[in-house]
Amino acid sequence: MPHARNRNPSPIPEVTWDTGLKEMNETWKGAIACLGVAVFFVMTIGIIYWQVVDQPNKNWILRGTFSGLIWERRTHSLVIQTLTEDKTYVEIDVGNVGNQDVEVPFVRNLCWLNKTEFCYTWDSVAEVKISLEVNEETESECYSMSWTPVHCHVELKDCFSMANVSWYGGASVQGQSWPINDQNTTMQPFIVSDLRNNPSGFGSVLEHYFLGSSGVAVLVSPEIPIQLGFDREEQFCLQSLPSMERLPLQYTVCVGHNVKTAHLEAMQQLSQHSRELPNMKTMRLPFWKLLTTVDSGPKVERELRIFSNRLKRHQLGEGVISLNEHSTSLLFDMDHDYLNSRRRGMSKRLTRDLPLVKLLNISITLSPFLGVDSTLFHRSLLDGTEAYWLSVPSNPQGYMVPMLSQWEGKFCVKLNLSNPEAISWFLDRVGSLQAHLGMEYILLEGAEGSVFEEQALWPHSLSGDRYISVLADLASRIGNTIVTAGTQSSHKPLFVRMTPLQSDWSSMGLKGIIPSLLHHTLLGYNFLIPDAVGGSLIEELVTDEELFIRWLEIVAFLPVISFHTPPWFYGEDRVLNITQIYIARHQKIVIPLMEKYTEEWQLTGHPIYRPMWWLSPSDPLTFTIDDQFLIGDEVLVAPVVERGAVHRDIYLPDGGFQWQDSLTAQVFDGGTLLQDYPVALEEVAIFFKKSHMT
């Protein structure tokens, strides 16, 4: 038999390795798992570090030729800076959109194929679209912003920082300031209201336009209702109205190399119509308000005759005598009584025409209101013309009834300017007044709305400030008309009466005149009538003689002089002589300048009355000067606005030329600050460009 061979000749016995391999596998698995956790932890820390620390705080969204739009992710702000990042034009806080506690990268541009557009959906709350347009001709760049809510009842709110920027524009307010940084207004609808009834509201003239001294202009869409609020010295905010219609928040931000460049670009965008001149003869004669409490037409006529004779006796020349709405109605009713008596065949001794009234220069006052206790209103209810008045539905079936308003302390109805027949009725009434009284001018009051009226009318076609715009169109048709409010109507041939002021030295009195003047003209309203000398907010004569004189010294250089307190009230020749002197200066100096710069306004839209920065748009010292103004580029007026002062500081802007004092003939270089410059009570500091004096 063959010998069987031993397959394991080794003396070492066989060993089983299964247990050792298992132990090694468990050890390696634990080590690998720990290593994986460590790597994951390091990656997480790295990602967090990249997002929080290492990731740039700024993301460039759009870039122009000299400016760019940046997203500041930590402050939730949009910032427009120069490409070199050495100048900030504006910072817009949009952090209220979405969750403020979550940092939003804001880097995903859904319009990435277009380098001039940026699109993004924010936290499923709002969609934003930003478009960039470069205007090489005006050296400006405009960013059009449109925020649209994703859901109903979402409020969109963007706030513009006031840090290191002086802001101008918007709306008139009580105690007007220049710039508007120190305003403090709660969030409210951005519409014109009557400041006498709503002192904390917006009044007089209003435009959806704001201008910053850094060279930035903000133009808000006027077609979409918004709210506006001011936090003093911090920011002003635009806020959309929550609604089922998902109303957007839309505005355009334009930047230029300085404040003047930005304003000129804004004026190009705002000027959609050719500019029409009002009747320039309005500036030639002062307006004198007839203060009377009589209760009949014949008594009004007698007061007119007495007042006219006093103007002549005191050698104040011709003037326009202004009648309030009550006196206008008394004269109108008196003439109707005369016509009715003639029809009844009464004797000529008991009937009389109004030849004296027709010979005088008079201004009457009308409004779109009609008292509910008047015969005309009762007649409209009987003859089926109640649709002449603004109405509201009385029940779900939609039956319309005239809406009650208040005007001059009485319950009234208001003319429905969306009804062509109502407009024809009003024009016929004006024509009848013209035939009977022969008035030179009409003051049309009462365009301003109220919160109640706004809520009742919405969504009526005359809601918001549309009533003011339509009434301005009606006033333009009438001609020789003065209005008390304006919005989107600076191009129309109208004079605008400025807001009545208090009879004191505060910002709601004398100190408010120049800020209001600069505010009006910046927004395009150059043909204005300032409040009466001494203030007319309260229907009382001004007893402060110094206040009367200093007030007169300011308004004598404005388009029209108007009086509430007659100068003979003070019983001495000094006030009367000063009044005669400044009326003459107005006719000799101001009217020719107005006529000259009116041509420039028609062609370019440049304001006739200008702030100091107009000549030195990069000089920070000019941004906050609120007690001086320019007429064109050649006359600087620096009145005294402090009680008892006979000296004041005067800053002469550097426009590359010299200034000459009209009284002393002294010549000063531009950029000079004249400290404690003497200005006597009877004088106002006036400087001419040196070239103008030679």
Coordinates of N, CA, C and O in Angstrom, one line a residue, residues 551-693:
W551 N -41.0 140.3 8.5 CA -41.8 139.4 7.6 C -41.9 140.1 6.2 O -41.7 139.4 5.2
L552 N -42.2 141.4 6.2 CA -42.3 142.1 4.9 C -41.0 142.1 4.1 O -41.0 141.9 2.9
E553 N -39.9 142.1 4.8 CA -38.6 142.1 4.2 C -38.3 140.8 3.5 O -37.5 140.7 2.5
I554 N -38.9 139.7 3.9 CA -38.8 138.4 3.2 C -39.7 138.3 2.0 O -39.3 138.1 0.9
V555 N -41.0 138.6 2.2 CA -42.0 138.3 1.2 C -41.9 139.3 0.0 O -42.4 139.1 -1.1
A556 N -41.2 140.5 0.3 CA -41.0 141.5 -0.8 C -40.2 140.9 -1.9 O -40.2 141.4 -3.0
F557 N -39.4 139.8 -1.6 CA -38.6 139.2 -2.6 C -39.2 137.9 -3.2 O -38.5 137.2 -3.9
L558 N -40.4 137.7 -2.8 CA -41.1 136.5 -3.3 C -42.1 136.9 -4.5 O -42.2 138.1 -4.7
P559 N -42.7 136.0 -5.2 CA -43.5 136.4 -6.4 C -44.6 137.4 -6.1 O -44.8 138.3 -6.9
V560 N -45.3 137.3 -5.0 CA -46.4 138.1 -4.7 C -46.3 138.5 -3.2 O -46.0 137.7 -2.3
I561 N -46.7 139.8 -2.9 CA -46.8 140.3 -1.5 C -48.3 140.3 -1.2 O -49.1 140.8 -1.9
S562 N -48.6 139.7 0.0 CA -50.0 139.8 0.4 C -50.0 140.3 1.9 O -49.1 140.0 2.7
F563 N -51.1 141.0 2.2 CA -51.3 141.6 3.5 C -52.5 141.2 4.2 O -53.6 141.0 3.6
H564 N -52.4 141.0 5.5 CA -53.5 140.6 6.3 C -53.8 141.8 7.3 O -54.9 142.2 7.6
T565 N -52.7 142.3 7.8 CA -52.8 143.5 8.7 C -52.3 144.7 7.9 O -51.2 144.8 7.3
P566 N -53.2 145.8 7.7 CA -52.7 147.0 7.0 C -51.7 147.7 7.7 O -51.7 147.8 9.0
P567 N -50.7 148.3 7.0 CA -49.6 149.0 7.7 C -50.0 150.2 8.5 O -49.3 150.7 9.4
W568 N -51.2 150.9 8.2 CA -51.6 152.0 8.9 C -52.2 151.6 10.3 O -52.4 152.5 11.1
F569 N -52.3 150.3 10.5 CA -52.8 149.9 11.8 C -51.8 150.3 13.0 O -52.3 150.5 14.1
Y570 N -50.5 150.5 12.6 CA -49.5 150.8 13.7 C -49.5 152.2 14.0 O -48.8 152.6 15.0
G571 N -50.2 153.1 13.3 CA -50.4 154.5 13.6 C -49.2 155.3 13.6 O -49.1 156.4 14.2
E572 N -48.2 154.9 12.8 CA -47.0 155.8 12.7 C -46.5 155.7 11.2 O -46.7 154.7 10.5
D573 N -45.8 156.7 10.8 CA -45.3 156.8 9.4 C -44.2 155.8 9.1 O -44.1 155.4 7.9
R574 N -43.4 155.3 10.1 CA -42.3 154.5 9.8 C -42.7 153.2 9.1 O -42.2 152.8 8.1
V575 N -43.7 152.5 9.7 CA -44.1 151.2 9.1 C -44.7 151.4 7.7 O -44.5 150.7 6.8
L576 N -45.5 152.5 7.6 CA -46.1 152.9 6.3 C -45.0 153.1 5.2 O -45.1 152.6 4.1
N577 N -44.0 153.9 5.6 CA -42.9 154.2 4.7 C -42.1 153.0 4.3 O -41.8 152.8 3.1
I578 N -41.9 152.1 5.2 CA -41.1 150.8 4.9 C -42.0 150.0 4.0 O -41.4 149.4 3.0
T579 N -43.3 150.0 4.2 CA -44.1 149.2 3.3 C -44.1 149.7 1.9 O -44.0 149.0 0.9
Q580 N -44.1 151.0 1.7 CA -44.0 151.6 0.4 C -42.7 151.3 -0.3 O -42.7 151.0 -1.5
I581 N -41.6 151.4 0.5 CA -40.3 151.1 0.0 C -40.2 149.7 -0.6 O -39.7 149.4 -1.7
Y582 N -40.7 148.7 0.2 CA -40.6 147.3 -0.2 C -41.5 146.9 -1.3 O -41.2 146.0 -2.1
I583 N -42.7 147.5 -1.4 CA -43.5 147.3 -2.5 C -42.8 147.8 -3.8 O -42.8 147.1 -4.9
A584 N -42.2 149.0 -3.7 CA -41.4 149.5 -4.9 C -40.2 148.6 -5.2 O -40.0 148.4 -6.4
R585 N -39.5 148.1 -4.2 CA -38.4 147.1 -4.5 C -38.9 145.9 -5.2 O -38.2 145.3 -6.1
H586 N -40.0 145.4 -4.8 CA -40.6 144.2 -5.4 C -40.8 144.4 -6.9 O -40.5 143.6 -7.7
Q587 N -41.4 145.6 -7.2 CA -41.7 145.9 -8.6 C -40.4 146.1 -9.4 O -40.3 145.8 -10.6
K588 N -39.4 146.7 -8.8 CA -38.2 147.1 -9.5 C -37.2 146.0 -9.6 O -36.6 145.8 -10.7
I589 N -37.0 145.1 -8.6 CA -36.0 144.1 -8.6 C -36.6 142.7 -8.9 O -36.1 142.0 -9.8
V590 N -37.6 142.3 -8.2 CA -38.1 141.0 -8.2 C -38.8 140.6 -9.5 O -38.6 139.6 -10.1
I591 N -39.8 141.5 -9.9 CA -40.5 141.1 -11.1 C -39.7 140.9 -12.4 O -39.8 139.9 -13.1
P592 N -38.7 141.8 -12.6 CA -37.8 141.6 -13.8 C -37.0 140.2 -13.7 O -36.8 139.5 -14.6
L593 N -36.6 139.9 -12.4 CA -35.9 138.6 -12.2 C -36.8 137.5 -12.5 O -36.4 136.5 -13.1
M594 N -38.0 137.6 -12.0 CA -39.0 136.5 -12.2 C -39.2 136.3 -13.7 O -39.3 135.1 -14.2
E595 N -39.4 137.4 -14.4 CA -39.7 137.3 -15.8 C -38.5 136.6 -16.6 O -38.6 135.9 -17.5
K596 N -37.3 137.0 -16.1 CA -36.0 136.5 -16.8 C -35.9 135.0 -16.5 O -35.7 134.2 -17.5
Y597 N -36.1 134.5 -15.3 CA -35.8 133.1 -14.9 C -37.1 132.2 -15.2 O -37.0 131.0 -15.2
T598 N -38.2 132.9 -15.5 CA -39.4 132.1 -16.0 C -39.1 131.4 -17.3 O -39.5 130.2 -17.5
E599 N -38.3 132.1 -18.2 CA -38.0 131.4 -19.4 C -37.1 130.2 -19.2 O -37.3 129.2 -19.9
E600 N -36.2 130.3 -18.3 CA -35.3 129.2 -18.0 C -36.1 128.0 -17.4 O -35.9 126.9 -17.7
W601 N -37.1 128.4 -16.5 CA -37.9 127.3 -15.9 C -38.7 126.6 -17.0 O -38.9 125.4 -16.9
Q602 N -39.3 127.3 -17.9 CA -40.1 126.7 -19.0 C -39.2 125.7 -19.8 O -39.7 124.7 -20.2
L603 N -38.0 126.1 -20.0 CA -37.1 125.2 -20.9 C -36.5 124.1 -20.1 O -36.4 123.0 -20.7
T604 N -36.1 124.3 -18.9 CA -35.3 123.3 -18.2 C -36.0 122.7 -16.9 O -35.6 121.7 -16.5
G605 N -37.0 123.5 -16.4 CA -37.5 123.1 -15.1 C -36.7 123.5 -13.9 O -37.1 123.1 -12.7
H606 N -35.6 124.3 -14.1 CA -34.9 124.7 -13.0 C -35.7 125.6 -12.1 O -36.4 126.5 -12.6
P607 N -35.6 125.5 -10.8 CA -36.3 126.4 -9.9 C -35.9 127.8 -10.0 O -34.7 128.1 -10.3
I608 N -36.8 128.8 -9.8 CA -36.5 130.2 -9.9 C -35.9 130.6 -8.6 O -34.8 131.3 -8.5
Y609 N -36.4 130.2 -7.5 CA -35.9 130.4 -6.1 C -35.1 129.1 -5.8 O -35.6 128.0 -5.8
R610 N -33.8 129.3 -5.4 CA -32.9 128.2 -5.3 C -32.2 128.2 -3.9 O -31.9 129.2 -3.3
P611 N -31.9 127.0 -3.5 CA -31.1 126.8 -2.2 C -29.6 127.2 -2.5 O -29.2 127.2 -3.6
M612 N -28.9 127.3 -1.4 CA -27.4 127.7 -1.5 C -26.6 126.6 -2.2 O -25.7 126.9 -2.9
W613 N -27.0 125.3 -2.1 CA -26.3 124.3 -2.7 C -26.4 124.3 -4.2 O -25.7 123.5 -4.9
W614 N -27.3 125.1 -4.8 CA -27.4 125.1 -6.2 C -26.1 125.6 -6.9 O -25.8 125.1 -8.0
L615 N -25.4 126.5 -6.2 CA -24.2 127.1 -6.8 C -23.0 126.3 -6.3 O -21.9 126.3 -6.9
S616 N -23.1 125.6 -5.1 CA -22.0 124.8 -4.6 C -22.5 123.4 -4.2 O -22.6 123.1 -3.0
P617 N -22.9 122.6 -5.2 CA -23.5 121.3 -4.8 C -22.7 120.3 -4.1 O -23.2 119.3 -3.6
S618 N -21.4 120.5 -4.0 CA -20.5 119.6 -3.2 C -20.0 120.2 -1.9 O -19.2 119.6 -1.2
D619 N -20.6 121.4 -1.6 CA -20.2 122.0 -0.3 C -21.1 121.7 0.8 O -22.3 122.1 0.8
P620 N -20.7 120.9 1.8 CA -21.6 120.5 2.9 C -22.1 121.6 3.7 O -23.2 121.5 4.3
L621 N -21.5 122.8 3.7 CA -22.0 123.9 4.5 C -23.3 124.4 3.9 O -24.0 125.1 4.6
T622 N -23.5 124.2 2.6 CA -24.7 124.7 2.0 C -26.0 123.8 2.2 O -27.1 124.3 1.9
F623 N -25.8 122.6 2.7 CA -26.9 121.6 2.7 C -27.9 122.0 3.7 O -29.1 121.6 3.6
T624 N -27.6 122.7 4.8 CA -28.5 122.9 5.9 C -28.8 124.4 6.1 O -29.5 124.8 7.1
I625 N -28.5 125.3 5.2 CA -28.8 126.7 5.3 C -30.3 126.9 5.0 O -30.7 126.7 3.8
D626 N -31.0 127.4 6.0 CA -32.5 127.5 5.8 C -33.0 128.9 6.0 O -34.2 129.1 6.1
D627 N -32.1 129.9 6.0 CA -32.5 131.3 6.2 C -31.9 132.2 5.1 O -31.8 133.4 5.3
Q628 N -31.5 131.6 4.0 CA -31.1 132.4 2.8 C -31.7 131.7 1.6 O -32.0 130.5 1.6
F629 N -31.8 132.5 0.5 CA -32.2 131.9 -0.7 C -31.7 132.7 -1.9 O -31.2 133.9 -1.8
L630 N -31.6 132.1 -3.1 CA -31.2 132.7 -4.3 C -32.3 133.0 -5.2 O -33.3 132.2 -5.3
I631 N -32.3 134.1 -5.9 CA -33.2 134.3 -7.1 C -32.4 134.1 -8.3 O -31.5 134.9 -8.6
G632 N -32.6 133.0 -9.0 CA -31.8 132.6 -10.1 C -30.4 132.3 -9.6 O -30.2 131.8 -8.5
D633 N -29.4 132.6 -10.4 CA -28.0 132.4 -10.0 C -27.3 133.7 -9.6 O -26.1 133.8 -9.3
E634 N -28.1 134.9 -9.5 CA -27.4 136.1 -9.4 C -27.7 137.0 -8.2 O -27.1 138.0 -7.9
V635 N -28.8 136.7 -7.5 CA -29.2 137.5 -6.3 C -29.3 136.6 -5.1 O -30.0 135.6 -5.1
L636 N -28.6 137.0 -4.0 CA -28.7 136.2 -2.8 C -29.4 137.1 -1.7 O -29.0 138.3 -1.5
V637 N -30.4 136.6 -1.1 CA -31.2 137.3 -0.1 C -31.1 136.6 1.2 O -31.3 135.4 1.4
A638 N -30.6 137.4 2.2 CA -30.4 136.9 3.6 C -31.1 137.7 4.6 O -30.6 138.7 5.2
P639 N -32.4 137.5 4.9 CA -33.2 138.3 5.8 C -32.8 137.9 7.3 O -32.1 136.9 7.5
V640 N -33.3 138.7 8.2 CA -33.2 138.5 9.6 C -34.4 137.7 10.1 O -35.5 138.2 9.8
V641 N -34.2 136.6 10.8 CA -35.4 135.8 11.3 C -35.4 135.7 12.8 O -36.2 134.9 13.3
E642 N -34.5 136.4 13.5 CA -34.5 136.3 14.9 C -35.0 137.6 15.5 O -34.6 138.7 15.1
R643 N -35.9 137.5 16.5 CA -36.4 138.7 17.2 C -35.3 139.5 17.8 O -34.4 139.0 18.4
G644 N -35.3 140.8 17.5 CA -34.4 141.8 18.1 C -33.0 141.8 17.5 O -32.1 142.6 17.9
A645 N -32.7 140.9 16.5 CA -31.4 140.9 15.9 C -31.2 142.0 14.9 O -32.1 142.3 14.1
V646 N -30.0 142.5 14.9 CA -29.5 143.5 13.9 C -28.2 143.0 13.2 O -27.6 143.8 12.5
H647 N -27.8 141.8 13.6 CA -26.6 141.2 12.9 C -27.0 139.7 12.6 O -27.9 139.1 13.3
R648 N -26.4 139.1 11.7 CA -26.6 137.7 11.4 C -25.4 137.2 10.6 O -24.6 137.9 9.9
D649 N -25.2 135.9 10.6 CA -24.2 135.2 9.8 C -24.7 135.0 8.4 O -25.9 134.6 8.2
I650 N -23.9 135.2 7.4 CA -24.3 135.1 6.0 C -23.2 134.2 5.3 O -22.0 134.5 5.4
Y651 N -23.6 133.2 4.6 CA -22.6 132.4 3.9 C -22.8 132.6 2.4 O -23.9 132.5 1.9
L652 N -21.7 133.0 1.7 CA -21.8 133.3 0.3 C -21.2 132.1 -0.4 O -20.0 131.8 -0.3
P653 N -22.1 131.3 -1.1 CA -21.6 130.1 -1.8 C -20.6 130.4 -2.9 O -20.6 131.4 -3.5
D654 N -19.7 129.4 -3.1 CA -18.6 129.5 -4.0 C -19.1 129.0 -5.4 O -19.1 127.8 -5.6
G655 N -19.4 129.9 -6.3 CA -19.8 129.5 -7.6 C -18.8 130.0 -8.6 O -19.1 130.0 -9.8
G656 N -17.6 130.2 -8.2 CA -16.5 130.7 -9.1 C -16.6 132.1 -9.4 O -16.0 132.6 -10.4
F657 N -17.2 132.9 -8.6 CA -17.3 134.4 -8.8 C -17.4 135.1 -7.4 O -17.4 134.5 -6.4
Q658 N -17.5 136.4 -7.5 CA -17.5 137.2 -6.3 C -19.0 137.7 -6.0 O -19.8 137.7 -7.0
W659 N -19.2 138.2 -4.8 CA -20.5 138.7 -4.4 C -20.3 140.2 -4.0 O -19.3 140.5 -3.3
Q660 N -21.3 141.0 -4.3 CA -21.2 142.4 -3.9 C -22.5 142.8 -3.1 O -23.6 142.6 -3.5
D661 N -22.2 143.4 -1.9 CA -23.3 143.9 -1.1 C -24.0 145.0 -1.8 O -23.4 146.0 -2.2
S662 N -25.3 145.0 -1.9 CA -26.1 146.0 -2.6 C -26.1 147.3 -1.8 O -26.4 148.4 -2.4
L663 N -25.9 147.3 -0.5 CA -25.9 148.5 0.3 C -24.5 149.2 0.4 O -24.4 150.4 0.3
T664 N -23.5 148.4 0.7 CA -22.2 149.0 1.0 C -21.2 148.9 -0.2 O -20.2 149.5 -0.2
A665 N -21.6 148.1 -1.2 CA -20.8 147.9 -2.4 C -19.5 147.1 -2.1 O -18.6 147.0 -3.0
Q666 N -19.4 146.5 -0.9 CA -18.3 145.7 -0.6 C -18.3 144.4 -1.4 O -19.4 143.8 -1.7
V667 N -17.1 143.9 -1.8 CA -17.0 142.7 -2.6 C -16.4 141.6 -1.8 O -15.4 141.8 -1.1
F668 N -17.0 140.4 -1.9 CA -16.5 139.2 -1.1 C -16.3 138.0 -2.1 O -17.1 137.9 -3.0
D669 N -15.3 137.2 -1.8 CA -15.2 136.0 -2.5 C -16.2 135.0 -2.2 O -16.7 134.9 -1.1
G670 N -16.5 134.1 -3.2 CA -17.4 133.0 -2.9 C -16.8 132.0 -1.9 O -15.6 131.9 -1.8
G671 N -17.6 131.4 -1.1 CA -17.1 130.5 0.0 C -16.8 131.2 1.3 O -16.2 130.7 2.2
T672 N -17.2 132.5 1.4 CA -16.9 133.3 2.5 C -18.0 133.3 3.5 O -19.2 133.4 3.1
L673 N -17.7 133.1 4.8 CA -18.7 133.2 5.9 C -18.6 134.6 6.5 O -17.6 134.9 7.1
L674 N -19.6 135.4 6.4 CA -19.6 136.7 7.1 C -20.3 136.6 8.4 O -21.5 136.3 8.5
Q675 N -19.6 136.7 9.5 CA -20.1 136.5 10.8 C -20.5 137.9 11.4 O -19.9 138.9 11.2
D676 N -21.7 137.8 12.1 CA -22.3 139.0 12.7 C -22.3 140.2 11.7 O -21.9 141.3 12.1
Y677 N -22.8 139.9 10.5 CA -22.9 141.0 9.5 C -24.1 141.9 9.9 O -25.2 141.5 10.2
P678 N -23.8 143.2 9.9 CA -24.9 144.2 10.3 C -26.1 144.3 9.3 O -25.9 144.4 8.1
V679 N -27.3 144.1 9.9 CA -28.5 144.3 9.1 C -29.5 145.0 9.9 O -30.1 144.5 10.8
A680 N -29.7 146.3 9.6 CA -30.6 147.1 10.4 C -32.0 146.7 10.3 O -32.4 145.9 9.3
L681 N -32.9 147.2 11.1 CA -34.3 146.7 11.1 C -35.0 147.0 9.8 O -35.8 146.3 9.3
E682 N -34.6 148.2 9.2 CA -35.3 148.6 8.0 C -34.7 147.9 6.7 O -35.1 148.2 5.6
E683 N -33.6 147.1 6.9 CA -32.9 146.6 5.8 C -32.9 145.1 5.7 O -33.2 144.4 6.7
V684 N -32.6 144.5 4.6 CA -32.4 143.1 4.4 C -31.1 142.9 3.6 O -30.9 143.7 2.7
A685 N -30.3 142.0 3.9 CA -29.0 141.8 3.2 C -29.2 141.2 1.8 O -29.8 140.1 1.7
I686 N -28.8 141.9 0.8 CA -28.9 141.5 -0.6 C -27.5 141.5 -1.2 O -26.8 142.6 -1.1
F687 N -27.1 140.4 -1.9 CA -25.9 140.4 -2.6 C -26.1 140.0 -4.0 O -26.9 139.1 -4.3
F688 N -25.4 140.7 -4.9 CA -25.4 140.4 -6.3 C -24.1 139.8 -6.8 O -23.1 140.1 -6.3
K689 N -24.2 138.9 -7.8 CA -23.0 138.5 -8.4 C -22.3 139.7 -9.0 O -22.9 140.6 -9.5
K690 N -21.0 139.7 -8.8 CA -20.2 140.8 -9.2 C -20.4 141.2 -10.7 O -20.5 142.4 -11.0
S691 N -20.6 140.2 -11.5 CA -20.8 140.5 -12.9 C -22.1 141.2 -13.2 O -22.3 142.0 -14.1
H692 N -23.1 141.0 -12.2 CA -24.4 141.7 -12.3 C -24.3 143.1 -12.0 O -25.1 144.0 -12.5
M693 N -23.3 143.5 -11.1 CA -23.3 144.9 -10.7 C -22.5 145.8 -11.7 O -22.6 147.0 -11.6

